[in-house]
Amino acid sequence: MMDYKQTVFLPKTEFPMRGGLPKKEPEIMAHWEKLDLYKKLRAERKDAPKFVLHDGPPYANGQLHIGHALNKILKDVINRSQSMLGKNANYVPGWDCHGLPIEWKIEEQYRKKGKDKDEVPIAEFRQECRDFAAHWLDVQSQEFQRLGILGDWENPYTTMKFEAESIIAAEMGKFLMNGSLYRGSKPVMWSPVEKTALAEAEVEYADHKSVTIFARFALKNSPIEGLEGAHLIIWTTTPWTMPGNRAMACGADIEYSALKITETGEDALAKVGDIICLADALQADVFAQTGIVSADIVKRFKGAEMAGAIAAHPMAAEGYTYEVPVLLADYVTTDQGTGFVHIAPGHGPEDFELAHLKHGIEVPDTVGEDGVIAEHLPLFGGMHVLRDNARIAEIMAEKGGLIGIGQLTHSYPHSWRSHAPVIYRNAAQWFVSMGDKDSQGKGLRDTALAALNVTDFYPASGQNRLTAMIANRPDWCLSRQRAWGVPIPVFYHKKTGEPLRDQAVVDRIVAAFAKDGCDVWFTKPASEFLGSEYDEKDYVQVKDIADVWFDSGSTHAFVLEARDDLQSPADLYLEGSDQHRGWFHSSLLESCGTRGHAPYKGVLTHGFVLDEQGRKMSKSLGNVIAPQKVIEQNGADILRLWVVSSDYYDDLRIGPEIIKRQSDHYRRIRNTLRYLLGAGAGFDAAQEGLAPQEMPELERWVLHRLTELDKVVRQKTESYDFHAIFTQIHDFCNGDLSAFYFDIRKDTLYCDSPASIERRACRTVMDEVLQCLISWVAPILCFTADEAWMAYRGDENDSIHLHEYAAPAKAWQNPELGQKWAAIRALRSQITTALEAARNDGLIGGSLSADIRVQTSAETAALLEGLDLASLCITSSAELIAGTGETKIEVRRADGGKCARCWKQFSEIPEDNDSDICTRCQTVVTEQGAV
RNA sequence: AGGCGCGUAGCUCAGUUGGUUAGAGCGCACGACUGAUAAUCGUGAGGUCGGCAGUUCAAAUCUGCCCGUGCCUACCA
C-alpha cells in the first residue's frame, strides 16, 4: 500500500510552534544589535516626517517595577507603530537623577560608616550621588532594553549631564530675567532632624502622641458687650507654636457662649469664677477634658459677632505683649477643640494664608532650623519643638495661661526617610509667580490654561484634571534646602533683598555649568559669576537647589530643543495619571513661563497596575508581579501583549490567570503565523502569484478583509488605540482565518495540484495575509514579528521594524462581498450545528464522513451559486435545494469509501478500501510523479 | 474629607444619539480529528450589566444616593 502522506503538500516551516521566548528574545536582541537597528532605522527615515514621543524620565534609584514596564512598553508600541506608518519616530530615553531619594541613600551609607554628612565636602557628596544615579541608570537601561524598547540607549538624556544642568540653570535665568522669580517665605514642612524643608511628597502620615493644651486668651477689646474679664479658649496639639501665635480664628456661623465657671474638679486648672468662651457644640467635651464640672451661661453669641475682637496672648505678662486679633475663617469646625483656633502664621499654611496673606499680619521667626525655639524668646527660648512640649505646657500652666493639659494620639506628618515628626516652619524660599498680579495682563496661569485648551488629551478627561490643578495651584516654590540638584543660580542684594537681574551674570553661570557641571556653584568663588561689575560683598549667593520637578520640567529645553534629531513641541507626552500633578504639570509651567506654549501637542495618561482582584500591589499582600519574573518565565512579548489587551487608560490588572490568558492569545497568533509560513513555503509571487480577478470569490473575500483591517490598524494607530487593533487582529486570526478560511482551504492546499488556479490563489492570498499580519503585530509582538519575518524572508540584514505596515491594494476593497460572505457564514454556522448534532448521535465522526442536503430560501441559495458548498462545509458532498421558508438541513453518512489521499468519501471508491484514491488525487499524484 | 476616574460572564474587553431574548475572544465542559498535533475544528453552559431609588412607553446606557476601588490633594487647630 502506498503511503499517500508523502504526496500531500503539508505545511513546512522552521518557525517553531512554541515560542520559547525567554531564550529566543535575547537572540533577537542580538540580531538587532548586529543590524544596528536603531541607527539603521534613523538613517532610513532621515527625511520622513518626525514623530516625537518625549520620554518622561524615570527616577534612577532602583530596579524596574511593573509600572515602569507598562509605561515603556506603551511608549514603544506607539513609537514602533508610528514608524510603521512611515514616520521618523526617534525615541530618546531619559532619566531623572537629582533629588532627595538618592541623596538620602548616600547619607544612609554615611551613617552606616559612622560618617557625618556635614563633614563631607559638598562636591564629594554630590559626586557620590552622581555615581549612584549612574549605576541605577545602567541597570534600568538594560532592563528596559530587555522589554524590547527601541531607542537611543547609547545616548540617552539625563538631568545630571553638564549640558542639562546648564540649560536648567539657563531656564531659571529666564524666570529671573522676566521678573516672575521672586524671593518670599512660607511655612514649609520642615524636618528638624534632617534640618531641611521637605516636599509634600516626602512626608508620610503616622500616629504621633502630642501634648495638647487648652490656652486662655484674655479678651481685651470685645465688640460684644458684657464680656469684661472673659477669656477665649483655644486648643492646640502643638504647644511649641504658642510663641508664634499672632491671631485666632472662629467660624462666623458657629454658636458660642461665655461661661462663668461654678464648680471644678480637684485638679482642674480653671478656677471657679473664670469666664471662658467656647463653641456650644464643644462645651461638654472641653469640660470633660479640663475638669470643669459646671458653669453658668453669661452670654451667647455667634462667631461673626466676635470678629475684630482683640485678645492678649496667654503669656502676655512674660513678654508676649502683642495683640491677638480674632479673625473669621470658614475652615473652623466644631469637630474637636474649642471652636477658637490658634493662629501661628509661621507654622501652618492655613494660618499663613489667613493671617499673613489675608490680614497682613507679620510672620515671626520663632523656630530655628534645628527645631529649637529662638533664644531671645521669653520662657521658651532654647526649648525643642518636638521634645519639650510637656515642659512648655507646664510652664504655661504655672503662669496661669492654661485651663487644661492633655494628650492625643493622632495622624501626624513624618519625614518619609527618618520617620521623625516634621513641623511647619517659616522659611525664605524662591518662587515662580503664577502671575496673578502680573502687570502685563497675562500671567503664567493664564498662559498655561490657554495652552491646555489646544492640547489633545488621551483620554479626554485628563484635560479637566490638569486644568483644575493649574487653576488652583499656588505659586511654584522652587527652593529645596538640599544638596543634590541644580542650584538656583541667583544672587540677591544684602541690603535690599532684590535679586540681581543681569543677563551677563546668568550667561556666565550657564557657561560655567556647561563646562564643569553645576558643582562649580559650590566650589568656585562668587566673583567668577558676578564679574567685575558687582562686589560679592554686597550680594548673597543663594544656596538652595531647585525642585527636581523643575529639572524634568525643563527636558523639552535640554532634550527636544537641543537635539537635532528631535523637535519641540513634542507630539506626545505619555505617563501614568499621577503625572498630572508631576511632569505634565511642571513641563507645562516651565514651557509656558519661558516660551508661552506647552511643550507637547498631546498628553496620554495610563492607569496604575493592580493585582487580579483590583487591589494595589504591596509587599505585605504578597501580590507584587515583577516584570523581570514574567520575562523570565513567559517572555517580554507576553508582557507587551498584556499591555495592549488591557484598557490602559484605566487601571490595569495583572496576575497569574491574566498572564495565562495572554499566553493563550499569544499562542493563537503565533500558530496563525506558523501556519501561514508553512502553507506558503517556497511561494514565489512572480511564478505562482495570481491577480485577484483570477481568484475564487473566497480568496477575494479574504483580500477584502485585509483592506478592512488595514483601515482599522491605521486609524487606531493614529489614535493610540492598540486595544482595538489587538482585538481585531486576534479575532481575524481566530474567526476568519483559523476556523474558516484555513479550515476550508486545507483540502486545496494539501491536495490540489500546485499548478491549479485554486491552490495558486490560496497561496497568493496567504502570502498577502502573512505580510499584513507580521507588520500589524510588529509594534506589539516586536520579537515574535521579527522572528516570523526572518522565517519568511531569511534576510539576516533585514528586520520587520525597518518596514512599514503592509499596504493592501485599494482595489481589493469589496463591501458587497463582505456582506455576502457574512450571510454565507451564517448559513455555514447552521450547518456546523447540524453536523454536531449528527456527530453526537454517532452518525458521523469527522465532517468529511457526512453528506448534507440543505434546503433554503431562493435568496440564500442564490448566494451559493458557483460555490462548492461541500468544500465550504468540509463535507464529502452536499446538495443545495432552493426552496422557501426556513432552512432545513439533513445530514447523512456520505456514500462510498475514503480516498486514501484526500480523505474525502466517494461512491466510486468501495467501502473498506484503504488504498484507492479519487480522480483528482490520481491526477495530482501522476503529475507530481512525472516531475 | 475634596477633585478626577473606574465597577458588564472565571479573565480581558465591545456595547454607537436610551429601543427587539446584553455581545466577542479566551478559559471551562462535552465531542471530533490525528495531515497546523504540547496544535486544529465543532457544540454548549456561564451575566438580576456594583446596589437602591427615580425620569421614561422603554435604561447597561440619563439623574440622585449608597457601596467598592484607583490616582491626586487635604488629613488641620
PDB file of N, CA, C and O (backbone and C1' of nucleotides) in Angstrom, chain A residues 18 200 205 235-237 333 341 411 465 645-647 650-651 674 723 730 734 738 750 901 903, chain B residues 6 11-13 25-27 32 35-38 40-43 70-72 74-77:
ATOM      1  N   ARG A  18       6.221  26.444  19.429  1.00  0.00           N
ATOM      2  CA  ARG A  18       6.381  27.079  20.744  1.00  0.00           C
ATOM      3  C   ARG A  18       7.427  28.162  20.656  1.00  0.00           C
ATOM      4  O   ARG A  18       8.492  27.974  20.085  1.00  0.00           O
ATOM      5  N   GLU A 200       6.102  67.987  49.887  1.00  0.00           N
ATOM      6  CA  GLU A 200       4.959  67.295  50.460  1.00  0.00           C
ATOM      7  C   GLU A 200       5.015  65.795  50.169  1.00  0.00           C
ATOM      8  O   GLU A 200       4.565  64.973  50.945  1.00  0.00           O
ATOM      9  N   TYR A 205       2.229  60.057  56.723  1.00  0.00           N
ATOM     10  CA  TYR A 205       1.472  60.260  57.944  1.00  0.00           C
ATOM     11  C   TYR A 205       1.506  59.012  58.820  1.00  0.00           C
ATOM     12  O   TYR A 205       1.377  57.901  58.342  1.00  0.00           O
ATOM     13  N   TRP A 235      -7.531  75.398  71.619  1.00  0.00           N
ATOM     14  CA  TRP A 235      -6.950  74.086  71.880  1.00  0.00           C
ATOM     15  C   TRP A 235      -5.878  73.849  70.836  1.00  0.00           C
ATOM     16  O   TRP A 235      -6.063  74.181  69.658  1.00  0.00           O
ATOM     17  N   THR A 236      -4.760  73.321  71.225  1.00  0.00           N
ATOM     18  CA  THR A 236      -3.746  73.012  70.218  1.00  0.00           C
ATOM     19  C   THR A 236      -2.986  71.747  70.603  1.00  0.00           C
ATOM     20  O   THR A 236      -2.848  71.420  71.787  1.00  0.00           O
ATOM     21  N   THR A 237      -2.527  71.063  69.548  1.00  0.00           N
ATOM     22  CA  THR A 237      -1.699  69.861  69.762  1.00  0.00           C
ATOM     23  C   THR A 237      -0.226  70.194  69.641  1.00  0.00           C
ATOM     24  O   THR A 237       0.620  69.319  69.732  1.00  0.00           O
ATOM     25  N   THR A 333     -14.113  74.343  62.368  1.00  0.00           N
ATOM     26  CA  THR A 333     -15.214  73.386  62.547  1.00  0.00           C
ATOM     27  C   THR A 333     -15.422  73.147  64.035  1.00  0.00           C
ATOM     28  O   THR A 333     -14.637  73.601  64.871  1.00  0.00           O
ATOM     29  N   VAL A 341      -9.594  78.821  67.005  1.00  0.00           N
ATOM     30  CA  VAL A 341      -8.366  78.190  66.522  1.00  0.00           C
ATOM     31  C   VAL A 341      -7.215  79.164  66.666  1.00  0.00           C
ATOM     32  O   VAL A 341      -7.290  80.314  66.223  1.00  0.00           O
ATOM     33  N   SER A 411      -2.970  61.174  63.706  1.00  0.00           N
ATOM     34  CA  SER A 411      -2.167  61.080  62.488  1.00  0.00           C
ATOM     35  C   SER A 411      -1.372  62.369  62.335  1.00  0.00           C
ATOM     36  O   SER A 411      -1.930  63.460  62.425  1.00  0.00           O
ATOM     37  N   ARG A 465      -8.643  67.418  34.486  1.00  0.00           N
ATOM     38  CA  ARG A 465      -7.868  67.189  35.692  1.00  0.00           C
ATOM     39  C   ARG A 465      -6.701  68.166  35.786  1.00  0.00           C
ATOM     40  O   ARG A 465      -6.484  68.793  36.814  1.00  0.00           O
ATOM     41  N   SER A 645      -3.735  44.409  25.453  1.00  0.00           N
ATOM     42  CA  SER A 645      -5.046  43.785  25.594  1.00  0.00           C
ATOM     43  C   SER A 645      -5.783  44.349  26.799  1.00  0.00           C
ATOM     44  O   SER A 645      -6.890  43.942  27.108  1.00  0.00           O
ATOM     45  N   SER A 646      -5.172  45.308  27.468  1.00  0.00           N
ATOM     46  CA  SER A 646      -5.840  45.978  28.576  1.00  0.00           C
ATOM     47  C   SER A 646      -6.319  47.356  28.124  1.00  0.00           C
ATOM     48  O   SER A 646      -5.822  47.902  27.156  1.00  0.00           O
ATOM     49  N   ASP A 647      -7.261  47.891  28.860  1.00  0.00           N
ATOM     50  CA  ASP A 647      -7.678  49.262  28.620  1.00  0.00           C
ATOM     51  C   ASP A 647      -6.757  50.148  29.453  1.00  0.00           C
ATOM     52  O   ASP A 647      -7.034  50.432  30.603  1.00  0.00           O
ATOM     53  N   ASP A 650      -7.461  53.204  31.788  1.00  0.00           N
ATOM     54  CA  ASP A 650      -7.951  52.935  33.128  1.00  0.00           C
ATOM     55  C   ASP A 650      -6.861  52.144  33.869  1.00  0.00           C
ATOM     56  O   ASP A 650      -5.821  51.850  33.302  1.00  0.00           O
ATOM     57  N   ASP A 651      -7.109  51.790  35.102  1.00  0.00           N
ATOM     58  CA  ASP A 651      -6.139  50.962  35.798  1.00  0.00           C
ATOM     59  C   ASP A 651      -6.107  49.578  35.166  1.00  0.00           C
ATOM     60  O   ASP A 651      -7.111  49.098  34.650  1.00  0.00           O
ATOM     61  N   ARG A 674       2.602  30.729  12.073  1.00  0.00           N
ATOM     62  CA  ARG A 674       3.299  29.497  11.732  1.00  0.00           C
ATOM     63  C   ARG A 674       2.601  28.778  10.579  1.00  0.00           C
ATOM     64  O   ARG A 674       3.245  28.293   9.644  1.00  0.00           O
ATOM     65  N   HIS A 723      -5.611  48.550  21.878  1.00  0.00           N
ATOM     66  CA  HIS A 723      -6.505  47.508  22.348  1.00  0.00           C
ATOM     67  C   HIS A 723      -7.427  47.068  21.220  1.00  0.00           C
ATOM     68  O   HIS A 723      -7.633  45.881  20.984  1.00  0.00           O
ATOM     69  N   HIS A 730      -6.654  39.583  16.588  1.00  0.00           N
ATOM     70  CA  HIS A 730      -6.859  38.281  17.208  1.00  0.00           C
ATOM     71  C   HIS A 730      -8.113  37.607  16.668  1.00  0.00           C
ATOM     72  O   HIS A 730      -8.097  36.425  16.314  1.00  0.00           O
ATOM     73  N   ASN A 734      -8.395  34.166  14.547  1.00  0.00           N
ATOM     74  CA  ASN A 734      -9.207  33.145  15.166  1.00  0.00           C
ATOM     75  C   ASN A 734     -10.414  32.766  14.326  1.00  0.00           C
ATOM     76  O   ASN A 734     -10.580  31.612  13.959  1.00  0.00           O
ATOM     77  N   SER A 738      -8.336  30.888  11.031  1.00  0.00           N
ATOM     78  CA  SER A 738      -8.183  29.521  11.516  1.00  0.00           C
ATOM     79  C   SER A 738      -9.463  28.701  11.398  1.00  0.00           C
ATOM     80  O   SER A 738      -9.450  27.575  10.882  1.00  0.00           O
ATOM     81  N   TYR A 750      -3.460  21.166   0.531  1.00  0.00           N
ATOM     82  CA  TYR A 750      -2.738  19.917   0.739  1.00  0.00           C
ATOM     83  C   TYR A 750      -2.819  19.008  -0.489  1.00  0.00           C
ATOM     84  O   TYR A 750      -1.893  18.259  -0.759  1.00  0.00           O
ATOM     85  N   ARG A 901      -5.882   9.558  -0.112  1.00  0.00           N
ATOM     86  CA  ARG A 901      -5.016  10.742  -0.119  1.00  0.00           C
ATOM     87  C   ARG A 901      -5.718  11.972   0.475  1.00  0.00           C
ATOM     88  O   ARG A 901      -5.170  12.622   1.369  1.00  0.00           O
ATOM     89  N   TRP A 903      -8.935  11.949   1.786  1.00  0.00           N
ATOM     90  CA  TRP A 903      -9.834  11.542   2.874  1.00  0.00           C
ATOM     91  C   TRP A 903     -11.287  11.915   2.661  1.00  0.00           C
ATOM     92  O   TRP A 903     -12.115  11.777   3.550  1.00  0.00           O
TER      93      TRP A 903
ATOM     94  P     C B   6     -15.189  56.914  34.011  1.00  0.00           P
ATOM     95  O5'   C B   6     -14.888  55.456  34.576  1.00  0.00           O
ATOM     96  C5'   C B   6     -13.789  54.710  34.061  1.00  0.00           C
ATOM     97  C4'   C B   6     -13.482  53.553  34.979  1.00  0.00           C
ATOM     98  C3'   C B   6     -14.662  52.646  35.308  1.00  0.00           C
ATOM     99  O3'   C B   6     -14.919  51.726  34.280  1.00  0.00           O
ATOM    100  C1'   C B   6     -13.482  53.134  37.281  1.00  0.00           C
ATOM    101  P     C B  11     -13.311  37.547  36.960  1.00  0.00           P
ATOM    102  O5'   C B  11     -12.218  37.282  35.835  1.00  0.00           O
ATOM    103  C5'   C B  11     -10.856  37.086  36.185  1.00  0.00           C
ATOM    104  C4'   C B  11     -10.004  37.151  34.944  1.00  0.00           C
ATOM    105  C3'   C B  11     -10.187  38.409  34.114  1.00  0.00           C
ATOM    106  O3'   C B  11      -9.400  39.482  34.603  1.00  0.00           O
ATOM    107  C1'   C B  11     -10.335  36.531  32.695  1.00  0.00           C
ATOM    108  P     U B  12      -9.875  40.968  34.329  1.00  0.00           P
ATOM    109  O5'   U B  12      -9.586  41.158  32.780  1.00  0.00           O
ATOM    110  C5'   U B  12      -8.251  41.119  32.296  1.00  0.00           C
ATOM    111  C4'   U B  12      -8.256  41.319  30.810  1.00  0.00           C
ATOM    112  C3'   U B  12      -9.039  42.529  30.326  1.00  0.00           C
ATOM    113  O3'   U B  12      -8.268  43.708  30.434  1.00  0.00           O
ATOM    114  C1'   U B  12      -9.616  40.642  29.021  1.00  0.00           C
ATOM    115  P     C B  13      -9.022  45.106  30.491  1.00  0.00           P
ATOM    116  O5'   C B  13      -9.682  45.137  29.043  1.00  0.00           O
ATOM    117  C5'   C B  13     -10.900  45.801  28.798  1.00  0.00           C
ATOM    118  C4'   C B  13     -11.394  45.341  27.458  1.00  0.00           C
ATOM    119  C3'   C B  13     -12.634  46.037  26.935  1.00  0.00           C
ATOM    120  O3'   C B  13     -12.277  47.253  26.298  1.00  0.00           O
ATOM    121  C1'   C B  13     -12.885  43.713  26.673  1.00  0.00           C
ATOM    122  P     G B  25     -16.501  34.367  19.705  1.00  0.00           P
ATOM    123  O5'   G B  25     -15.031  34.499  20.276  1.00  0.00           O
ATOM    124  C5'   G B  25     -13.961  34.901  19.427  1.00  0.00           C
ATOM    125  C4'   G B  25     -12.749  35.210  20.257  1.00  0.00           C
ATOM    126  C3'   G B  25     -12.386  34.140  21.279  1.00  0.00           C
ATOM    127  O3'   G B  25     -11.667  33.065  20.698  1.00  0.00           O
ATOM    128  C1'   G B  25     -12.358  36.244  22.328  1.00  0.00           C
ATOM    129  P     C B  26     -11.809  31.638  21.335  1.00  0.00           P
ATOM    130  O5'   C B  26     -10.965  31.777  22.680  1.00  0.00           O
ATOM    131  C5'   C B  26      -9.577  32.107  22.636  1.00  0.00           C
ATOM    132  C4'   C B  26      -9.094  32.443  24.019  1.00  0.00           C
ATOM    133  C3'   C B  26      -9.265  31.344  25.063  1.00  0.00           C
ATOM    134  O3'   C B  26      -8.224  30.384  24.999  1.00  0.00           O
ATOM    135  C1'   C B  26     -10.014  33.398  25.952  1.00  0.00           C
ATOM    136  P     G B  27      -8.570  28.849  25.200  1.00  0.00           P
ATOM    137  O5'   G B  27      -9.016  28.815  26.733  1.00  0.00           O
ATOM    138  C5'   G B  27      -8.046  29.002  27.763  1.00  0.00           C
ATOM    139  C4'   G B  27      -8.747  29.103  29.098  1.00  0.00           C
ATOM    140  C3'   G B  27      -9.609  27.913  29.472  1.00  0.00           C
ATOM    141  O3'   G B  27      -8.824  26.904  30.096  1.00  0.00           O
ATOM    142  C1'   G B  27     -10.844  29.882  29.788  1.00  0.00           C
ATOM    143  P     A B  32     -15.753  11.706  20.255  1.00  0.00           P
ATOM    144  O5'   A B  32     -15.435  12.591  18.968  1.00  0.00           O
ATOM    145  C5'   A B  32     -16.334  12.584  17.856  1.00  0.00           C
ATOM    146  C4'   A B  32     -15.792  13.486  16.791  1.00  0.00           C
ATOM    147  C3'   A B  32     -14.429  13.099  16.219  1.00  0.00           C
ATOM    148  O3'   A B  32     -14.561  12.096  15.231  1.00  0.00           O
ATOM    149  C1'   A B  32     -14.468  15.413  16.689  1.00  0.00           C
ATOM    150  P     G B  35      -2.643  12.671  10.510  1.00  0.00           P
ATOM    151  O5'   G B  35      -3.157  14.168  10.388  1.00  0.00           O
ATOM    152  C5'   G B  35      -2.426  15.255  10.936  1.00  0.00           C
ATOM    153  C4'   G B  35      -2.051  16.206   9.811  1.00  0.00           C
ATOM    154  C3'   G B  35      -3.274  16.904   9.200  1.00  0.00           C
ATOM    155  O3'   G B  35      -3.001  18.306   9.189  1.00  0.00           O
ATOM    156  C1'   G B  35      -2.027  15.715   7.536  1.00  0.00           C
ATOM    157  P     A B  36      -3.703  19.395  10.072  1.00  0.00           P
ATOM    158  O5'   A B  36      -2.510  20.066  10.921  1.00  0.00           O
ATOM    159  C5'   A B  36      -1.190  20.184  10.333  1.00  0.00           C
ATOM    160  C4'   A B  36      -0.420  21.170  11.202  1.00  0.00           C
ATOM    161  C3'   A B  36      -0.727  20.949  12.679  1.00  0.00           C
ATOM    162  O3'   A B  36       0.259  20.252  13.423  1.00  0.00           O
ATOM    163  C1'   A B  36      -1.280  23.212  11.975  1.00  0.00           C
ATOM    164  P     U B  37       1.733  20.507  13.636  1.00  0.00           P
ATOM    165  O5'   U B  37       2.057  19.738  15.000  1.00  0.00           O
ATOM    166  C5'   U B  37       1.780  20.298  16.279  1.00  0.00           C
ATOM    167  C4'   U B  37       1.009  19.293  17.105  1.00  0.00           C
ATOM    168  C3'   U B  37       1.712  17.946  17.289  1.00  0.00           C
ATOM    169  O3'   U B  37       2.030  17.787  18.661  1.00  0.00           O
ATOM    170  C1'   U B  37      -0.613  17.732  16.827  1.00  0.00           C
ATOM    171  P     A B  38       2.976  18.697  19.518  1.00  0.00           P
ATOM    172  O5'   A B  38       1.964  19.796  20.130  1.00  0.00           O
ATOM    173  C5'   A B  38       0.752  19.421  20.766  1.00  0.00           C
ATOM    174  C4'   A B  38       0.625  20.131  22.109  1.00  0.00           C
ATOM    175  C3'   A B  38       1.245  21.539  22.077  1.00  0.00           C
ATOM    176  O3'   A B  38       0.309  22.537  21.694  1.00  0.00           O
ATOM    177  C1'   A B  38       2.098  20.250  23.927  1.00  0.00           C
ATOM    178  P     U B  40      -4.551  25.994  18.069  1.00  0.00           P
ATOM    179  O5'   U B  40      -5.368  25.230  16.939  1.00  0.00           O
ATOM    180  C5'   U B  40      -4.983  25.333  15.584  1.00  0.00           C
ATOM    181  C4'   U B  40      -5.825  24.424  14.747  1.00  0.00           C
ATOM    182  C3'   U B  40      -7.310  24.484  15.036  1.00  0.00           C
ATOM    183  O3'   U B  40      -7.915  25.617  14.459  1.00  0.00           O
ATOM    184  C1'   U B  40      -6.658  22.235  14.875  1.00  0.00           C
ATOM    185  P     C B  41      -9.155  26.274  15.176  1.00  0.00           P
ATOM    186  O5'   C B  41     -10.332  25.292  14.750  1.00  0.00           O
ATOM    187  C5'   C B  41     -10.642  25.090  13.380  1.00  0.00           C
ATOM    188  C4'   C B  41     -11.724  24.075  13.255  1.00  0.00           C
ATOM    189  C3'   C B  41     -12.946  24.316  14.141  1.00  0.00           C
ATOM    190  O3'   C B  41     -13.823  25.262  13.568  1.00  0.00           O
ATOM    191  C1'   C B  41     -12.274  22.074  14.357  1.00  0.00           C
ATOM    192  P     G B  42     -14.772  26.130  14.546  1.00  0.00           P
ATOM    193  O5'   G B  42     -15.859  25.049  14.972  1.00  0.00           O
ATOM    194  C5'   G B  42     -16.692  24.454  13.988  1.00  0.00           C
ATOM    195  C4'   G B  42     -17.558  23.423  14.632  1.00  0.00           C
ATOM    196  C3'   G B  42     -18.411  23.923  15.785  1.00  0.00           C
ATOM    197  O3'   G B  42     -19.581  24.545  15.308  1.00  0.00           O
ATOM    198  C1'   G B  42     -17.350  21.914  16.414  1.00  0.00           C
ATOM    199  P     U B  43     -20.303  25.680  16.149  1.00  0.00           P
ATOM    200  O5'   U B  43     -20.973  24.851  17.337  1.00  0.00           O
ATOM    201  C5'   U B  43     -22.005  23.920  17.054  1.00  0.00           C
ATOM    202  C4'   U B  43     -22.350  23.158  18.307  1.00  0.00           C
ATOM    203  C3'   U B  43     -22.712  24.013  19.513  1.00  0.00           C
ATOM    204  O3'   U B  43     -24.069  24.410  19.476  1.00  0.00           O
ATOM    205  C1'   U B  43     -21.168  22.357  20.171  1.00  0.00           C
ATOM    206  P     G B  70      -7.677  50.609  46.307  1.00  0.00           P
ATOM    207  O5'   G B  70      -7.273  51.504  45.059  1.00  0.00           O
ATOM    208  C5'   G B  70      -6.488  50.934  44.031  1.00  0.00           C
ATOM    209  C4'   G B  70      -6.368  51.896  42.889  1.00  0.00           C
ATOM    210  C3'   G B  70      -5.735  53.235  43.209  1.00  0.00           C
ATOM    211  O3'   G B  70      -4.326  53.152  43.262  1.00  0.00           O
ATOM    212  C1'   G B  70      -7.645  53.569  41.865  1.00  0.00           C
ATOM    213  P     C B  71      -3.522  54.129  44.190  1.00  0.00           P
ATOM    214  O5'   C B  71      -3.461  55.458  43.331  1.00  0.00           O
ATOM    215  C5'   C B  71      -2.745  55.486  42.102  1.00  0.00           C
ATOM    216  C4'   C B  71      -3.001  56.787  41.406  1.00  0.00           C
ATOM    217  C3'   C B  71      -2.732  58.037  42.237  1.00  0.00           C
ATOM    218  O3'   C B  71      -1.356  58.374  42.250  1.00  0.00           O
ATOM    219  C1'   C B  71      -4.829  58.248  41.196  1.00  0.00           C
ATOM    220  P     C B  72      -0.742  59.042  43.538  1.00  0.00           P
ATOM    221  O5'   C B  72      -1.361  60.507  43.477  1.00  0.00           O
ATOM    222  C5'   C B  72      -1.100  61.335  42.361  1.00  0.00           C
ATOM    223  C4'   C B  72      -1.953  62.571  42.438  1.00  0.00           C
ATOM    224  C3'   C B  72      -1.856  63.341  43.745  1.00  0.00           C
ATOM    225  O3'   C B  72      -0.695  64.155  43.768  1.00  0.00           O
ATOM    226  C1'   C B  72      -4.121  63.128  43.124  1.00  0.00           C
ATOM    227  P     A B  74      -1.490  68.320  50.037  1.00  0.00           P
ATOM    228  O5'   A B  74      -2.720  68.426  51.038  1.00  0.00           O
ATOM    229  C5'   A B  74      -3.582  69.551  50.945  1.00  0.00           C
ATOM    230  C4'   A B  74      -4.811  69.318  51.775  1.00  0.00           C
ATOM    231  C3'   A B  74      -4.556  68.828  53.203  1.00  0.00           C
ATOM    232  O3'   A B  74      -4.220  69.898  54.065  1.00  0.00           O
ATOM    233  C1'   A B  74      -6.238  67.522  52.215  1.00  0.00           C
ATOM    234  P     C B  75      -3.331  69.592  55.320  1.00  0.00           P
ATOM    235  O5'   C B  75      -3.682  68.093  55.683  1.00  0.00           O
ATOM    236  C5'   C B  75      -3.643  67.653  57.006  1.00  0.00           C
ATOM    237  C4'   C B  75      -4.905  66.908  57.331  1.00  0.00           C
ATOM    238  C3'   C B  75      -4.763  65.985  58.527  1.00  0.00           C
ATOM    239  O3'   C B  75      -4.989  66.695  59.728  1.00  0.00           O
ATOM    240  C1'   C B  75      -5.740  64.807  56.726  1.00  0.00           C
ATOM    241  P     C B  76      -4.249  66.175  61.032  1.00  0.00           P
ATOM    242  O5'   C B  76      -3.576  67.459  61.607  1.00  0.00           O
ATOM    243  C5'   C B  76      -3.012  68.460  60.761  1.00  0.00           C
ATOM    244  C4'   C B  76      -3.820  69.727  60.821  1.00  0.00           C
ATOM    245  C3'   C B  76      -4.564  69.988  62.120  1.00  0.00           C
ATOM    246  O3'   C B  76      -3.673  70.411  63.133  1.00  0.00           O
ATOM    247  C1'   C B  76      -5.892  70.592  60.274  1.00  0.00           C
ATOM    248  P     A B  77      -3.762  69.665  64.487  1.00  0.00           P
ATOM    249  O5'   A B  77      -3.857  70.886  65.470  1.00  0.00           O
ATOM    250  C5'   A B  77      -3.301  72.140  65.084  1.00  0.00           C
ATOM    251  C4'   A B  77      -4.191  73.234  65.577  1.00  0.00           C
ATOM    252  C3'   A B  77      -4.904  72.934  66.885  1.00  0.00           C
ATOM    253  O3'   A B  77      -4.074  73.157  67.994  1.00  0.00           O
ATOM    254  C1'   A B  77      -6.417  73.872  65.334  1.00  0.00           C
TER     255        A B  77
END
